[in-house]
Amino acid sequence: VGGGGGGGGRKKKKKKRKNMISRLARPAARLAASRPPLHQQQRRTIVDQMNSVESKIDATRAVHNAGGVTQGAANPTYLKQPGDAAVFLGGMGLITFACIKLGGGYWNMAHGTGKLE
């Protein structure tokens, strides 16, 4: 009638282990809560800094919306801010340089020239 043989011992062992962890965790938590923090908490945060900056969205939007919705190719939006033309020309210069180097490499591979000896 007793039937369950070894199953009862395992349950007691788990319960005993859980009880042992609880016995160790409670004093450790109390000790950690009673000690002062190792570092002083910073009063300024990144979020405070981001929220205190004046918004430039309306001024930027006014520049971009000055021509209405039919701006066309003569006045693209990526060239409206000061300094945009220099960035655009620099980017186009890099792309041109890369294409020339790539074309030269293909030419050398096709003709078998420019090999390292």
PDB file of C-alpha atoms in Angstrom:
ATOM      1  CA  VAL A   1       0.000   0.000   0.000  1.00  0.00           C
ATOM      2  CA  GLY A   2       2.944   2.355   0.557  1.00  0.00           C
ATOM      3  CA  GLY A   3       3.831   2.181  -3.138  1.00  0.00           C
ATOM      4  CA  GLY A   4       5.969   5.287  -3.794  1.00  0.00           C
ATOM      5  CA  GLY A   5       9.348   4.091  -2.551  1.00  0.00           C
ATOM      6  CA  GLY A   6      11.991   6.669  -3.481  1.00  0.00           C
ATOM      7  CA  GLY A   7       9.912   9.662  -4.628  1.00  0.00           C
ATOM      8  CA  GLY A   8       9.297  11.139  -1.176  1.00  0.00           C
ATOM      9  CA  GLY A   9      12.994  11.611  -0.398  1.00  0.00           C
ATOM     10  CA  ARG A  10      13.565  13.795  -3.433  1.00  0.00           C
ATOM     11  CA  LYS A  11      10.838  16.198  -2.501  1.00  0.00           C
ATOM     12  CA  LYS A  12      12.306  16.650   0.947  1.00  0.00           C
ATOM     13  CA  LYS A  13      15.749  17.257  -0.530  1.00  0.00           C
ATOM     14  CA  LYS A  14      14.459  19.995  -2.879  1.00  0.00           C
ATOM     15  CA  LYS A  15      12.528  21.596  -0.081  1.00  0.00           C
ATOM     16  CA  LYS A  16      15.577  21.450   2.168  1.00  0.00           C
ATOM     17  CA  ARG A  17      17.790  23.054  -0.524  1.00  0.00           C
ATOM     18  CA  LYS A  18      15.233  25.802  -1.160  1.00  0.00           C
ATOM     19  CA  ASN A  19      15.009  26.432   2.557  1.00  0.00           C
ATOM     20  CA  MET A  20      18.815  26.673   2.815  1.00  0.00           C
ATOM     21  CA  ILE A  21      18.965  29.240  -0.019  1.00  0.00           C
ATOM     22  CA  SER A  22      16.234  31.267   1.652  1.00  0.00           C
ATOM     23  CA  ARG A  23      18.141  31.187   4.920  1.00  0.00           C
ATOM     24  CA  LEU A  24      21.233  32.593   3.191  1.00  0.00           C
ATOM     25  CA  ALA A  25      19.433  35.093   0.966  1.00  0.00           C
ATOM     26  CA  ARG A  26      17.523  36.947   3.663  1.00  0.00           C
ATOM     27  CA  PRO A  27      20.534  38.036   5.753  1.00  0.00           C
ATOM     28  CA  ALA A  28      22.484  38.879   2.599  1.00  0.00           C
ATOM     29  CA  ALA A  29      19.649  41.107   1.376  1.00  0.00           C
ATOM     30  CA  ARG A  30      19.395  42.818   4.757  1.00  0.00           C
ATOM     31  CA  LEU A  31      23.147  43.429   4.810  1.00  0.00           C
ATOM     32  CA  ALA A  32      23.164  44.853   1.276  1.00  0.00           C
ATOM     33  CA  ALA A  33      20.225  47.161   2.056  1.00  0.00           C
ATOM     34  CA  SER A  34      21.833  48.486   5.241  1.00  0.00           C
ATOM     35  CA  ARG A  35      25.129  49.497   3.602  1.00  0.00           C
ATOM     36  CA  PRO A  36      25.511  52.904   1.947  1.00  0.00           C
ATOM     37  CA  PRO A  37      25.979  52.892  -1.849  1.00  0.00           C
ATOM     38  CA  LEU A  38      29.552  52.646  -3.114  1.00  0.00           C
ATOM     39  CA  HIS A  39      29.196  55.568  -5.522  1.00  0.00           C
ATOM     40  CA  GLN A  40      27.322  58.836  -5.175  1.00  0.00           C
ATOM     41  CA  GLN A  41      24.260  58.857  -7.418  1.00  0.00           C
ATOM     42  CA  GLN A  42      24.626  61.304 -10.301  1.00  0.00           C
ATOM     43  CA  ARG A  43      22.050  64.054 -10.302  1.00  0.00           C
ATOM     44  CA  ARG A  44      22.402  64.935 -13.997  1.00  0.00           C
ATOM     45  CA  THR A  45      21.281  62.371 -16.508  1.00  0.00           C
ATOM     46  CA  ILE A  46      21.470  62.143 -20.262  1.00  0.00           C
ATOM     47  CA  VAL A  47      17.708  62.452 -20.448  1.00  0.00           C
ATOM     48  CA  ASP A  48      17.759  65.762 -18.531  1.00  0.00           C
ATOM     49  CA  GLN A  49      20.386  67.084 -20.916  1.00  0.00           C
ATOM     50  CA  MET A  50      18.388  66.052 -23.970  1.00  0.00           C
ATOM     51  CA  ASN A  51      15.190  67.591 -22.623  1.00  0.00           C
ATOM     52  CA  SER A  52      16.797  70.933 -21.796  1.00  0.00           C
ATOM     53  CA  VAL A  53      18.147  71.577 -25.321  1.00  0.00           C
ATOM     54  CA  GLU A  54      16.157  74.070 -27.354  1.00  0.00           C
ATOM     55  CA  SER A  55      14.329  72.469 -30.282  1.00  0.00           C
ATOM     56  CA  LYS A  56      15.547  73.408 -33.766  1.00  0.00           C
ATOM     57  CA  ILE A  57      12.884  71.405 -35.564  1.00  0.00           C
ATOM     58  CA  ASP A  58      10.629  74.347 -36.427  1.00  0.00           C
ATOM     59  CA  ALA A  59      13.510  76.382 -37.898  1.00  0.00           C
ATOM     60  CA  THR A  60      14.757  73.416 -39.933  1.00  0.00           C
ATOM     61  CA  ARG A  61      11.232  72.605 -41.086  1.00  0.00           C
ATOM     62  CA  ALA A  62      10.733  76.207 -42.256  1.00  0.00           C
ATOM     63  CA  VAL A  63      13.862  75.979 -44.434  1.00  0.00           C
ATOM     64  CA  HIS A  64      12.765  72.700 -45.959  1.00  0.00           C
ATOM     65  CA  ASN A  65       9.182  73.827 -46.507  1.00  0.00           C
ATOM     66  CA  ALA A  66      10.076  77.199 -48.027  1.00  0.00           C
ATOM     67  CA  GLY A  67       9.525  75.945 -51.568  1.00  0.00           C
ATOM     68  CA  GLY A  68       6.296  74.106 -50.888  1.00  0.00           C
ATOM     69  CA  VAL A  69       5.761  70.540 -51.985  1.00  0.00           C
ATOM     70  CA  THR A  70       6.833  71.041 -55.622  1.00  0.00           C
ATOM     71  CA  GLN A  71      10.534  71.615 -55.057  1.00  0.00           C
ATOM     72  CA  GLY A  72      11.823  69.543 -57.968  1.00  0.00           C
ATOM     73  CA  ALA A  73      15.390  68.819 -59.047  1.00  0.00           C
ATOM     74  CA  ALA A  74      16.496  72.463 -59.195  1.00  0.00           C
ATOM     75  CA  ASN A  75      16.290  72.816 -55.422  1.00  0.00           C
ATOM     76  CA  PRO A  76      16.742  69.386 -53.733  1.00  0.00           C
ATOM     77  CA  THR A  77      16.187  69.065 -50.004  1.00  0.00           C
ATOM     78  CA  TYR A  78      19.640  67.571 -49.402  1.00  0.00           C
ATOM     79  CA  LEU A  79      21.295  70.846 -50.520  1.00  0.00           C
ATOM     80  CA  LYS A  80      19.228  73.347 -48.510  1.00  0.00           C
ATOM     81  CA  GLN A  81      21.249  73.630 -45.291  1.00  0.00           C
ATOM     82  CA  PRO A  82      24.533  75.555 -45.140  1.00  0.00           C
ATOM     83  CA  GLY A  83      27.411  73.162 -45.728  1.00  0.00           C
ATOM     84  CA  ASP A  84      25.259  70.583 -47.526  1.00  0.00           C
ATOM     85  CA  ALA A  85      26.923  71.250 -50.880  1.00  0.00           C
ATOM     86  CA  ALA A  86      30.410  70.534 -49.470  1.00  0.00           C
ATOM     87  CA  VAL A  87      29.275  67.236 -47.946  1.00  0.00           C
ATOM     88  CA  PHE A  88      27.508  66.265 -51.175  1.00  0.00           C
ATOM     89  CA  LEU A  89      30.546  67.082 -53.326  1.00  0.00           C
ATOM     90  CA  GLY A  90      32.857  65.223 -50.942  1.00  0.00           C
ATOM     91  CA  GLY A  91      30.634  62.146 -51.117  1.00  0.00           C
ATOM     92  CA  MET A  92      30.433  62.295 -54.895  1.00  0.00           C
ATOM     93  CA  GLY A  93      34.234  62.647 -55.032  1.00  0.00           C
ATOM     94  CA  LEU A  94      34.694  59.508 -52.927  1.00  0.00           C
ATOM     95  CA  ILE A  95      32.236  57.554 -55.066  1.00  0.00           C
ATOM     96  CA  THR A  96      33.987  58.711 -58.256  1.00  0.00           C
ATOM     97  CA  PHE A  97      37.406  57.737 -56.866  1.00  0.00           C
ATOM     98  CA  ALA A  98      36.105  54.293 -55.855  1.00  0.00           C
ATOM     99  CA  CYS A  99      34.574  53.696 -59.300  1.00  0.00           C
ATOM    100  CA  ILE A 100      37.816  54.673 -61.049  1.00  0.00           C
ATOM    101  CA  LYS A 101      39.851  52.328 -58.831  1.00  0.00           C
ATOM    102  CA  LEU A 102      37.328  49.539 -59.354  1.00  0.00           C
ATOM    103  CA  GLY A 103      37.342  50.024 -63.123  1.00  0.00           C
ATOM    104  CA  GLY A 104      41.144  49.994 -63.170  1.00  0.00           C
ATOM    105  CA  GLY A 105      41.182  46.758 -61.184  1.00  0.00           C
ATOM    106  CA  TYR A 106      38.733  45.115 -63.588  1.00  0.00           C
ATOM    107  CA  TRP A 107      40.834  46.303 -66.538  1.00  0.00           C
ATOM    108  CA  ASN A 108      43.993  44.801 -65.024  1.00  0.00           C
ATOM    109  CA  MET A 109      42.258  41.497 -64.281  1.00  0.00           C
ATOM    110  CA  ALA A 110      40.796  41.284 -67.784  1.00  0.00           C
ATOM    111  CA  HIS A 111      44.180  41.939 -69.453  1.00  0.00           C
ATOM    112  CA  GLY A 112      46.395  40.124 -66.945  1.00  0.00           C
ATOM    113  CA  THR A 113      48.445  43.215 -66.104  1.00  0.00           C
ATOM    114  CA  GLY A 114      49.436  44.793 -62.809  1.00  0.00           C
ATOM    115  CA  LYS A 115      50.269  41.473 -61.131  1.00  0.00           C
ATOM    116  CA  LEU A 116      52.627  41.248 -58.176  1.00  0.00           C
ATOM    117  CA  GLU A 117      55.729  39.267 -59.192  1.00  0.00           C
TER     118      GLU A 117
END
